[in-house]
Short mmCIF file of C-alpha atoms and ligand atoms in Angstrom, two decimals:
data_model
loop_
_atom_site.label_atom_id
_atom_site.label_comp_id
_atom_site.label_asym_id
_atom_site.label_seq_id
_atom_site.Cartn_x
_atom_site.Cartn_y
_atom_site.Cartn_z
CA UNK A 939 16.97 -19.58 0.94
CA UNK A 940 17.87 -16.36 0.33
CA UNK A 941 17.53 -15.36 4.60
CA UNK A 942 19.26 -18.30 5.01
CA UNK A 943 22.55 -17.07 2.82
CA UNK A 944 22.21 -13.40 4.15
CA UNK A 945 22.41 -14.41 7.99
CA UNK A 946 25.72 -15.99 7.09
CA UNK A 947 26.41 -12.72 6.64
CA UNK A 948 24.85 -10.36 8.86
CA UNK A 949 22.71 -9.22 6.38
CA UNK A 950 19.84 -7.45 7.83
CA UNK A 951 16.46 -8.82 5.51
CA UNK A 952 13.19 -7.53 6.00
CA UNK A 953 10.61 -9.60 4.30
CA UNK A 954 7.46 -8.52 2.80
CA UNK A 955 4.42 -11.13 2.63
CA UNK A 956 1.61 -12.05 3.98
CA UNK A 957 1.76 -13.96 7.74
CA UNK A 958 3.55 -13.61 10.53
CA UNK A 959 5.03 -16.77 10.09
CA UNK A 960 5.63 -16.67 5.95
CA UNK A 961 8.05 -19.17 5.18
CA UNK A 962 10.98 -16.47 4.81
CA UNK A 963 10.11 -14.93 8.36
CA UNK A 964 11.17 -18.29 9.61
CA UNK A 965 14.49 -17.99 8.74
CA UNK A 966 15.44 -14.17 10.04
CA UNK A 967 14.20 -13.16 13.50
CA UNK A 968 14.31 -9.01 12.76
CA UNK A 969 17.59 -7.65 15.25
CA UNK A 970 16.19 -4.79 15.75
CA UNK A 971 12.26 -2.99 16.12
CA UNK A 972 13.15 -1.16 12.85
CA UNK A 973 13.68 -4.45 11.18
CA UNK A 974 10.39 -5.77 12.09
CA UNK A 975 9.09 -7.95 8.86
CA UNK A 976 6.16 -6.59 7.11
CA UNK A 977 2.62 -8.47 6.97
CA UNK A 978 0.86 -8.14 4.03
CA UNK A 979 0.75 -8.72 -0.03
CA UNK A 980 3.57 -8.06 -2.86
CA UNK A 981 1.08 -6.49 -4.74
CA UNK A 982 -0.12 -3.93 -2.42
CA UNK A 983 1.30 -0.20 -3.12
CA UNK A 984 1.32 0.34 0.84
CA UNK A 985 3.12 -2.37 1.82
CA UNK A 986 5.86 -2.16 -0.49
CA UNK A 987 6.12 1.75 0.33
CA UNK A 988 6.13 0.47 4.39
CA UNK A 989 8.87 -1.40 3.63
CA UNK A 990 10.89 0.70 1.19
CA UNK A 991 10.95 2.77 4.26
CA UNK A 992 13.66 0.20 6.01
CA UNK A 993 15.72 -0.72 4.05
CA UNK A 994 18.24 0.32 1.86
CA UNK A 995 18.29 -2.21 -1.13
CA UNK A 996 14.94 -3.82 -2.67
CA UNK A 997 14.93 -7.31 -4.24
CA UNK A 998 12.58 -9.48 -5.23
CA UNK A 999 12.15 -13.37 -5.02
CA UNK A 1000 8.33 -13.27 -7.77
CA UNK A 1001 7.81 -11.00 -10.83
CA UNK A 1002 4.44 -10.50 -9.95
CA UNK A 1003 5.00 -7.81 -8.26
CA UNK A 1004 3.42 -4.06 -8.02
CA UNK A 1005 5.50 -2.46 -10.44
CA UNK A 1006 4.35 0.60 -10.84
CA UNK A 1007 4.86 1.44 -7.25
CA UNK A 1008 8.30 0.46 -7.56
CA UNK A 1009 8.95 2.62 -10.36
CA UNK A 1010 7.59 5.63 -8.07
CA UNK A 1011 9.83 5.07 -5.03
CA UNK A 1012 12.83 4.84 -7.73
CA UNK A 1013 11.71 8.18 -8.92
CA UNK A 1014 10.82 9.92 -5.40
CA UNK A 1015 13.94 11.91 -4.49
CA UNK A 1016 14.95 11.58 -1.37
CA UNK A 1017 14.54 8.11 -0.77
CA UNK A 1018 16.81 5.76 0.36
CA UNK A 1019 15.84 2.26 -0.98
CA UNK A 1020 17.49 1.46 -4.32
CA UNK A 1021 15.86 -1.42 -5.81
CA UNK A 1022 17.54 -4.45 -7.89
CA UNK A 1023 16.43 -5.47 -10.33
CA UNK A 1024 15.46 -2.07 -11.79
CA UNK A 1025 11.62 -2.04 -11.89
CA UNK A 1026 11.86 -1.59 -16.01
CA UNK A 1027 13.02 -5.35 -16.33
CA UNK A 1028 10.43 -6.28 -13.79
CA UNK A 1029 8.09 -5.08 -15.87
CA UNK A 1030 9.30 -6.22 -19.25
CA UNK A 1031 9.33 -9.40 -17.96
CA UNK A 1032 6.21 -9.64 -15.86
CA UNK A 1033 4.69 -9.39 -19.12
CA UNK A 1034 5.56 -12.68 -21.38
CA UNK A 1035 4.43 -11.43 -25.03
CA UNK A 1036 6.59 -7.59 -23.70
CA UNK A 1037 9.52 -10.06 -22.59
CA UNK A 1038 9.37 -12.03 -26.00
CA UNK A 1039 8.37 -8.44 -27.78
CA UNK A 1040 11.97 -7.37 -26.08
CA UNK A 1041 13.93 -10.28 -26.66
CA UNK A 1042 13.55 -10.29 -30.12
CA UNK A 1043 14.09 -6.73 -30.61
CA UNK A 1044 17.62 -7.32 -28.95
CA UNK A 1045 18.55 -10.53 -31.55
CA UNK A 1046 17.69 -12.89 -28.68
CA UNK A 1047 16.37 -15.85 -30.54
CA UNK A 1048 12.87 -16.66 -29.84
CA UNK A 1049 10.63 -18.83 -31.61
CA UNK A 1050 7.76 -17.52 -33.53
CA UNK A 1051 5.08 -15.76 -31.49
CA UNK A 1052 1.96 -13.66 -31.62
CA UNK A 1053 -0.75 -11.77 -30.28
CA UNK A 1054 -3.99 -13.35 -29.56
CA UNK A 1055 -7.48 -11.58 -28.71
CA UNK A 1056 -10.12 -13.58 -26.64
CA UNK A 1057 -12.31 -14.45 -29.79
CA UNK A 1058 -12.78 -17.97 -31.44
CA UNK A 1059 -11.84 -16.03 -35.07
CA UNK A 1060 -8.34 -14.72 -33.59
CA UNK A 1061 -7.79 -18.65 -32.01
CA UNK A 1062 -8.76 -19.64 -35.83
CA UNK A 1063 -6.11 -16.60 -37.22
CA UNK A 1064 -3.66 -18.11 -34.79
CA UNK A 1065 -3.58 -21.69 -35.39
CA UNK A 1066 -3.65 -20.12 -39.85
CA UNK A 1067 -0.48 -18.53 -38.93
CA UNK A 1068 1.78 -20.73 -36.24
CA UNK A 1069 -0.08 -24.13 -37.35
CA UNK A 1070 -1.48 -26.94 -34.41
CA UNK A 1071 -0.33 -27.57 -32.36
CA UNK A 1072 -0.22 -23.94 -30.97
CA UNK A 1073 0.83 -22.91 -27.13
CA UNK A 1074 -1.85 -20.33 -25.82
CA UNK A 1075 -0.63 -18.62 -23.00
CA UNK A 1076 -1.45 -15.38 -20.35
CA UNK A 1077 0.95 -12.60 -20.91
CA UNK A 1078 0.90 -11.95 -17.09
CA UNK A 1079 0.47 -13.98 -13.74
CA UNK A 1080 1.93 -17.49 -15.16
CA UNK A 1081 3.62 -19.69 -13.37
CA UNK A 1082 4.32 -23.56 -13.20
CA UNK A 1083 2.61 -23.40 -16.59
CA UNK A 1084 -0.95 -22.04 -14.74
CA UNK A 1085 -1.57 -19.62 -17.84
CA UNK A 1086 -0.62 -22.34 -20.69
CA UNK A 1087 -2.65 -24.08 -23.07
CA UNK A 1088 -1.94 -26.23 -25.61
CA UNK A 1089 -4.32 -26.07 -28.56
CA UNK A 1090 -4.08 -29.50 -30.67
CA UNK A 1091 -7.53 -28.99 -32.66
CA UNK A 1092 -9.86 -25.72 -33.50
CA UNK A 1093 -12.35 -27.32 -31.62
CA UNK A 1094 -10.26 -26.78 -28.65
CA UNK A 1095 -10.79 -22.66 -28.78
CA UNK A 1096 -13.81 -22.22 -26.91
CA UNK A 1097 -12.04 -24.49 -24.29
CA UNK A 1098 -8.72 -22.16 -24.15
CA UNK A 1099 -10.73 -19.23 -23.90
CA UNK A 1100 -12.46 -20.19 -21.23
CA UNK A 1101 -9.70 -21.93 -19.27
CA UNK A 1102 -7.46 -18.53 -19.65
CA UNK A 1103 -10.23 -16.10 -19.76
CA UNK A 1104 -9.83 -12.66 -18.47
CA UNK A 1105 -6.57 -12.52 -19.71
CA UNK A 1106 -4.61 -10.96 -21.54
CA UNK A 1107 -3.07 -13.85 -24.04
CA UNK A 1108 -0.74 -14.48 -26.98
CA UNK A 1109 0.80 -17.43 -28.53
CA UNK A 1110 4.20 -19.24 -29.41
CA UNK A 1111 4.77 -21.60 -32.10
CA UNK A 1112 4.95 -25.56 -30.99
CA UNK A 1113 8.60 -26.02 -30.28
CA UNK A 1114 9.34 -29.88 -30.71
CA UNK A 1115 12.43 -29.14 -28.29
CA UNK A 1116 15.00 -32.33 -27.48
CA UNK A 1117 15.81 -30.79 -24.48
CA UNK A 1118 15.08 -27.81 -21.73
CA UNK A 1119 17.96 -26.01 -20.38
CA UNK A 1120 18.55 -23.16 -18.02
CA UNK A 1121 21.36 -21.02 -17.00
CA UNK A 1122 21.66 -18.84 -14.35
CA UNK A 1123 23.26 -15.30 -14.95
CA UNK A 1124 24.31 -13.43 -12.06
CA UNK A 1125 24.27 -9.30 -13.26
CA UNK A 1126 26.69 -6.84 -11.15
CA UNK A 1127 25.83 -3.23 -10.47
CA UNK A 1128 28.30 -2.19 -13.40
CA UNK A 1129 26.65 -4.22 -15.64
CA UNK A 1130 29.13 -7.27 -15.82
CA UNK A 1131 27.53 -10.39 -15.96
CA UNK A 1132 28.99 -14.05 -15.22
CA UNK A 1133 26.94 -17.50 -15.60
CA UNK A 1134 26.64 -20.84 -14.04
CA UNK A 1135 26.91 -24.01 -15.88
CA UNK A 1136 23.89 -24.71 -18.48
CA UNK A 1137 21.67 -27.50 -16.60
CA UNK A 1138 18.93 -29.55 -18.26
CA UNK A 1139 15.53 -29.39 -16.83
CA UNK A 1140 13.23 -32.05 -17.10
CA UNK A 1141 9.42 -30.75 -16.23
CA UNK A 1142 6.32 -32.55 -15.56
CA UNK A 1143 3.05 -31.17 -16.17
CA UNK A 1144 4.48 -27.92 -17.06
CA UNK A 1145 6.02 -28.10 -13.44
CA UNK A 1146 9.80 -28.14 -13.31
CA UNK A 1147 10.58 -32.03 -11.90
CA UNK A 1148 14.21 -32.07 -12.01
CA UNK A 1149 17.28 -30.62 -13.22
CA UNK A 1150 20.67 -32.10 -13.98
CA UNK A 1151 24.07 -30.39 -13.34
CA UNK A 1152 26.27 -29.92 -15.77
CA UNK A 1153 24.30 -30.40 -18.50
CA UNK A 1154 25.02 -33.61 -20.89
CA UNK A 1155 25.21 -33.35 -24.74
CA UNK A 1156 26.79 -35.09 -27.58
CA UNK A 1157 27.71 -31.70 -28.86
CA UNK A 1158 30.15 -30.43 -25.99
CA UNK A 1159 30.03 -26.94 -27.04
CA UNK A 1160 25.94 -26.75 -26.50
CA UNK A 1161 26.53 -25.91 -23.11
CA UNK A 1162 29.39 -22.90 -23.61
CA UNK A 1163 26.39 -21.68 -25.93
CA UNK A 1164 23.76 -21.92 -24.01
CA UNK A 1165 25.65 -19.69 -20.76
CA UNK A 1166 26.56 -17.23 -24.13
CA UNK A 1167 22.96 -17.17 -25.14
CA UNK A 1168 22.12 -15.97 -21.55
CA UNK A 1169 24.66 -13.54 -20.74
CA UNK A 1170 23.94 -11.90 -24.06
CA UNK A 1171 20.18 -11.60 -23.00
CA UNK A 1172 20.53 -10.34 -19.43
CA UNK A 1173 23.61 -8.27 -20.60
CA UNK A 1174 20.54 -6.14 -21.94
CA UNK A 1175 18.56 -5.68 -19.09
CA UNK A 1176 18.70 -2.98 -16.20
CA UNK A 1177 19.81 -3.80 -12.62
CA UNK A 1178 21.67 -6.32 -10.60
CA UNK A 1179 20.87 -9.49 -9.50
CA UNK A 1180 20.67 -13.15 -10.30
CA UNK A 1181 18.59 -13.94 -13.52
CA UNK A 1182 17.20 -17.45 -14.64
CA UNK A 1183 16.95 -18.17 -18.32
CA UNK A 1184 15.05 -20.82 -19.37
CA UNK A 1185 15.84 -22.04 -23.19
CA UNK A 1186 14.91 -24.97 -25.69
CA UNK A 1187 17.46 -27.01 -27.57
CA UNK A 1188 16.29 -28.17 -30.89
CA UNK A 1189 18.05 -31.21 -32.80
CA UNK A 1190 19.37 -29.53 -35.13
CA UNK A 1191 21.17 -27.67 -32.31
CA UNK A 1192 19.55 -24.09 -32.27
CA UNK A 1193 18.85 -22.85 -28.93
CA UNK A 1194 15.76 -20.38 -28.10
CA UNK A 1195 14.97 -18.60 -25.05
CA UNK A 1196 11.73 -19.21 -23.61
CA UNK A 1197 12.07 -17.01 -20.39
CA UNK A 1198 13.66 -15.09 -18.68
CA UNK A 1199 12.86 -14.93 -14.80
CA UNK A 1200 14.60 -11.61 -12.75
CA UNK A 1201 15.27 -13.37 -9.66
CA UNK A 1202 16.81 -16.62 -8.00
CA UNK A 1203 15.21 -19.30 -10.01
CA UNK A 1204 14.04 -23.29 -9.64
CA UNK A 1205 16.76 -24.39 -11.86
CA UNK A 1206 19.00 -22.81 -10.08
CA UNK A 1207 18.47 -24.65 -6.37
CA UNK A 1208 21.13 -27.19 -7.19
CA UNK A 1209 24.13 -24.45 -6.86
CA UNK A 1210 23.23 -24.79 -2.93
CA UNK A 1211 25.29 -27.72 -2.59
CA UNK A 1212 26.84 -28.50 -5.50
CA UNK A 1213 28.76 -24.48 -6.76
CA UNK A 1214 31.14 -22.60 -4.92
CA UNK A 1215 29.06 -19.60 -3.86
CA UNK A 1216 25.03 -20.63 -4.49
CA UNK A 1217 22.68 -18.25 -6.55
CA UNK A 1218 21.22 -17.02 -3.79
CA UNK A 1219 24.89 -15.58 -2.13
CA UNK A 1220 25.64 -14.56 -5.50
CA UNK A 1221 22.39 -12.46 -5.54
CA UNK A 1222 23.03 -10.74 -2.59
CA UNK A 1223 26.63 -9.76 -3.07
CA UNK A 1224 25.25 -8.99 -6.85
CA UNK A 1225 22.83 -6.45 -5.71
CA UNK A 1226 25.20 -5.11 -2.62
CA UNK A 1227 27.66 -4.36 -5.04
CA UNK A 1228 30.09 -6.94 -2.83
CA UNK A 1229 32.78 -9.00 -4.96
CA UNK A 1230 30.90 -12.25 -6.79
CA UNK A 1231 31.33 -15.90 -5.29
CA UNK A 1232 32.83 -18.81 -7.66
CA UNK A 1233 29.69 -19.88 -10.32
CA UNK A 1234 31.83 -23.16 -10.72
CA UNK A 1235 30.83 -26.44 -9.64
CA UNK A 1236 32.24 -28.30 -7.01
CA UNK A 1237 31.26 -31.58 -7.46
CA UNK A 1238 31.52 -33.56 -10.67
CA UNK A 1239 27.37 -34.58 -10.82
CA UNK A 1240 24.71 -32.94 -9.18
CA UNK A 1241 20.32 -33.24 -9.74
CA UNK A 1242 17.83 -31.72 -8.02
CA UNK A 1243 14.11 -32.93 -7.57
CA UNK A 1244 11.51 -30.52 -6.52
CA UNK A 1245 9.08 -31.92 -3.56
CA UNK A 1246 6.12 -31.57 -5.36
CA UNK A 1247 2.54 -31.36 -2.83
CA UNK A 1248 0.03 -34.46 -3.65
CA UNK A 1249 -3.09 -33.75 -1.66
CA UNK A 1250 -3.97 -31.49 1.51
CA UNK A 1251 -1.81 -34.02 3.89
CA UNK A 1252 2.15 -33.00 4.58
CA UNK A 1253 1.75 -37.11 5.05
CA UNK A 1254 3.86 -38.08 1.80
CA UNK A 1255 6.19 -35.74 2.19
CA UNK A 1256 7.38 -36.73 5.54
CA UNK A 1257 7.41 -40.29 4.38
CA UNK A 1258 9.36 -38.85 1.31
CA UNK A 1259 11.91 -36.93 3.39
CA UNK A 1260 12.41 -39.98 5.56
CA UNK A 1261 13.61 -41.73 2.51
CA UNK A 1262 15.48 -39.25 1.23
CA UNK A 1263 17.82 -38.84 4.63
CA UNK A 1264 18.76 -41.92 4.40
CA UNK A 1265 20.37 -41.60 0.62
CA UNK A 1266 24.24 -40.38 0.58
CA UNK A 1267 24.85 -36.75 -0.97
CA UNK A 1268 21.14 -36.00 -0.50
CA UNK A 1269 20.15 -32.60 1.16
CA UNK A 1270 16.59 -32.27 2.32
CA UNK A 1271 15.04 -28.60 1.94
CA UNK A 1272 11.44 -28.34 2.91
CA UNK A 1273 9.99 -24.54 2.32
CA UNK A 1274 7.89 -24.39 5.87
CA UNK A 1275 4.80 -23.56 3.80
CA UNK A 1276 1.36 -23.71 6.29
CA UNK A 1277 -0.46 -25.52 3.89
CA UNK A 1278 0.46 -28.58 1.59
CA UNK A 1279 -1.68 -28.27 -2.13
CA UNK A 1280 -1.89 -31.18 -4.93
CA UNK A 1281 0.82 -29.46 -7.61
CA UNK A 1282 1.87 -26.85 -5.05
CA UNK A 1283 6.05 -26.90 -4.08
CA UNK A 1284 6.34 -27.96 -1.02
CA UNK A 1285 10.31 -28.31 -1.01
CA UNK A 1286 13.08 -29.88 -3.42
CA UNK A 1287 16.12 -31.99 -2.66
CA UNK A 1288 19.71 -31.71 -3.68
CA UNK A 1289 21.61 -35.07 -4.66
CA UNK A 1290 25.14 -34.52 -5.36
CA UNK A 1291 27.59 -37.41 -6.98
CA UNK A 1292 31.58 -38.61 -8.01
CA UNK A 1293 30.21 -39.96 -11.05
CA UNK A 1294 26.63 -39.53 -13.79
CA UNK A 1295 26.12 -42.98 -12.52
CA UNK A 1296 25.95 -42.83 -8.99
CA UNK A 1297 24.01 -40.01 -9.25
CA UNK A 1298 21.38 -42.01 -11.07
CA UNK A 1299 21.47 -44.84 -8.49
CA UNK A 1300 21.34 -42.33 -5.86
CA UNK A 1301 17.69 -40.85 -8.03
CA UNK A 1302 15.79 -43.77 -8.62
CA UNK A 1303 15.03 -44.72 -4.81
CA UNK A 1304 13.68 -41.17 -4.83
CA UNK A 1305 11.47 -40.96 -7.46
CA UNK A 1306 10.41 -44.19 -6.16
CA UNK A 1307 9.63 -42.54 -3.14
CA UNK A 1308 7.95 -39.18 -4.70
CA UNK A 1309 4.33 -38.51 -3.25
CA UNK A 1310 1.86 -39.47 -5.81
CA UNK A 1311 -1.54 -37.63 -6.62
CA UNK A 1312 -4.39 -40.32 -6.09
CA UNK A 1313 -6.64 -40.01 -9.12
P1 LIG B 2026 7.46 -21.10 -14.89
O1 LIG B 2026 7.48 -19.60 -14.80
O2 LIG B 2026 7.03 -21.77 -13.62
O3 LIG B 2026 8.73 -21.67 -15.47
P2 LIG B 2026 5.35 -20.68 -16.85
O4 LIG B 2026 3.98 -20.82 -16.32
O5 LIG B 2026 5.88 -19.31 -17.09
O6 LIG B 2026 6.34 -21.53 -15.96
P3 LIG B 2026 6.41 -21.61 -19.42
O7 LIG B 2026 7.81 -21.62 -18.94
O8 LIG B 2026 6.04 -20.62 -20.46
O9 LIG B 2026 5.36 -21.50 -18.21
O10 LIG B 2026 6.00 -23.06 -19.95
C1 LIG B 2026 6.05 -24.19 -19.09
C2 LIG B 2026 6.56 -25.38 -19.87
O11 LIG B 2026 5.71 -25.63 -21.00
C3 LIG B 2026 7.95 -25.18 -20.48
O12 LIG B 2026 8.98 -25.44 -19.54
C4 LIG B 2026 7.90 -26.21 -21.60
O13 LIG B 2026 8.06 -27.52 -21.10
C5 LIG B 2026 6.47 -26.07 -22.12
N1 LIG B 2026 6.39 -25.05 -23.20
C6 LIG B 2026 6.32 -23.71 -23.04
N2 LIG B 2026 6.25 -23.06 -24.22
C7 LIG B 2026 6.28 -24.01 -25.17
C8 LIG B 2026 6.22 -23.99 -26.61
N3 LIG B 2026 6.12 -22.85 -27.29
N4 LIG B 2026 6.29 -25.19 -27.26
C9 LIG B 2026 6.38 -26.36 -26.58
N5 LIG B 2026 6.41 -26.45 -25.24
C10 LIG B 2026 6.37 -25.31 -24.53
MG1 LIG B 2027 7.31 -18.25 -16.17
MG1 LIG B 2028 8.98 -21.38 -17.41
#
């Protein structure tokens, strides 16, 4: 998605991952020989000096990325590449009890949290101190909620342990949240940051399912907080870019962060079709140091439902897409990934509406339609 905004404007990318045919190599055929795409890992030192080499601006689209490298070609004089965002906030984030560690230092608010050694007696200290339920997760490597626990009973600890061993872990509190928002933050070279509209996210076995756009509250000023709550955050970081911030809204109306990712984010696929200038444009002029697009919407109801992978067979999906082409205001975008995997994201779709309640009639044929896991 991020190709696909660039070649609107003759934006030279060179992509870094493994395959000759990687999803993103799709998109961009390289113009020239020096532009040639790079085949191999986002976690290998080589590759990522190979293709510091050609280019002039580093992004990145995962946080699990080699940072340390990073952090030596920013430091090697000489060269060329500059690299958004700056490999410090990589690395704070990259590492969830750092990122919390971080936020709270800065008077984000977080909800309680706490370090947690891979012994049954520091699962027992844990569960003393934040009470059960408790959320166990890995400090590094997590996504989709591959890393989380949730620990209901001390019975449960050798389980955890297991399940996340050999990693490094720590725990949050239970939040009983009534909601999950997100806002994206887009941060400028100078440091000037501007936000899209707060959007609630709905996920599914710790797997974002959908998001609505804007975001719907009895309290109309939850959402003006919300984008506050986010600038403020990613006002404190280093480097340009596009940042998603992922927060909890509690009934009494507080609002805590629960991450922070440094890139274009999930939540934010629905500014595609439904905002003036999508994240991923505004991520590219963001880290160009080009003028930023509109963040506004442009239509007055907008969702977006990820494409979720059911079994080994692309099958359901097709079946699923067929469906959804034939819905008004839908927009089909499937990711070209070689192989389709039970809980892997295959694609999402876009619906886009004049009123809350078209949108939902629009919705309910396709989460009719949504492949289902056989049990
Ligand atoms: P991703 O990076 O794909 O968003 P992740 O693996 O980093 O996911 P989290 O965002 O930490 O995982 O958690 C996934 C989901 O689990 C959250 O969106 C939320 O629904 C739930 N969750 C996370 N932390 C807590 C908590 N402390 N209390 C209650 N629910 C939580
Ligand atoms: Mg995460
Ligand atoms: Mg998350």
């Amino acid at each position: 998605m991020l190709a696909a905004s660039a070649s609107l404007l003759n934006i030279d990318v060179v992509i870094l991952d493994v395959g000759e045919s990687a999803p993103a190599k799709q998109i961009i055929a390289p113009r020239l020989p020096a532009l040639t795409h790079v085949d191999g890992s986002f976690a290998d030192p080589e590759k990522i000096r190979q293709l510091a080499c050609k280019v002039d601006v580093i992004t990145v689209e995962i946080e699990h990325v080699d940072v340390t490298v990073l952090k030596e070609i920013e430091s090697t004089p000489g060269t060329r590449a500059v690299i958004h965002p700056s490999p410090s906030t990589i690395a704070v984030i990259q590492d969830k009890f750092e990122q919390k560690t971080y936020l709270h230092t800065n008077g984000c608010p977080v909800s309680e949290f706490v370090k947690v050694e891979q012994t049954i007696e520091s699962i027992k200290a844990t569960a003393a101190q934040l009470g059960l339920p408790f959320m166990l997760k890995s400090r590094t490597l997590a996504y989709d909620g591959r890393g989380n626990f949730v620990v209901r009973t001390l019975d449960q600890a050798g389980d955890a342990l297991q399940t996340l061993s050999n990693r490094p872990l720590y725990a949050e509190r239970w939040v009983s949240f009534i909601k999950e928002i997100a806002v994206m933050v887009v941060r400028t070279t100078d440091g000037d940051v501007v936000s899209y509209p707060a959007v609630e996210t709905v996920h599914k076995d710790n797997i974002c399912h959908l998001v609505f756009a804007p975001l719907r509250s009895h309290d109309p000023l939850v959402a003006s907080r919300a984008q506050r709550v986010a600038e403020s955050a990613i006002q404190t970081l280093q480097g340009a870019g596009v940042f998603g911030v992922e927060m909890f809204l509690m009934q009494d109306g507080t609002i805590y962060i629960n991450e922070i990712a440094p890139r274009p984010h999930n939540s934010g696929h629905y500014t595609i079709e439904a905002c003036h200038a999508s994240q991923y444009e505004n991520h590219l002029r963001a880290i160009l140091g080009l003028p930023l697009g509109s963040t506004t919407l442009k239509v007055p109801s907008a969702a977006m439902l990820n494409i979720i992978g059911s079994s080994t067979s692309m099958d359901p999906i097709q079946a699923f897409t067929t469906t959804a082409l034939a819905i008004p205001g839908c927009t089909v975008h499937l990711y070209g990934k070689s192989e389709c995997r039970r809980g892997r994201k295959m694609g999402h779709v876009t619906l886009v509406a004049d009123t809350d309640a078209d949108l939902r009639t629009r919705l309910r044929p396709l989460l009719s339609a949504l492949p289902v896991p056989s049990t």
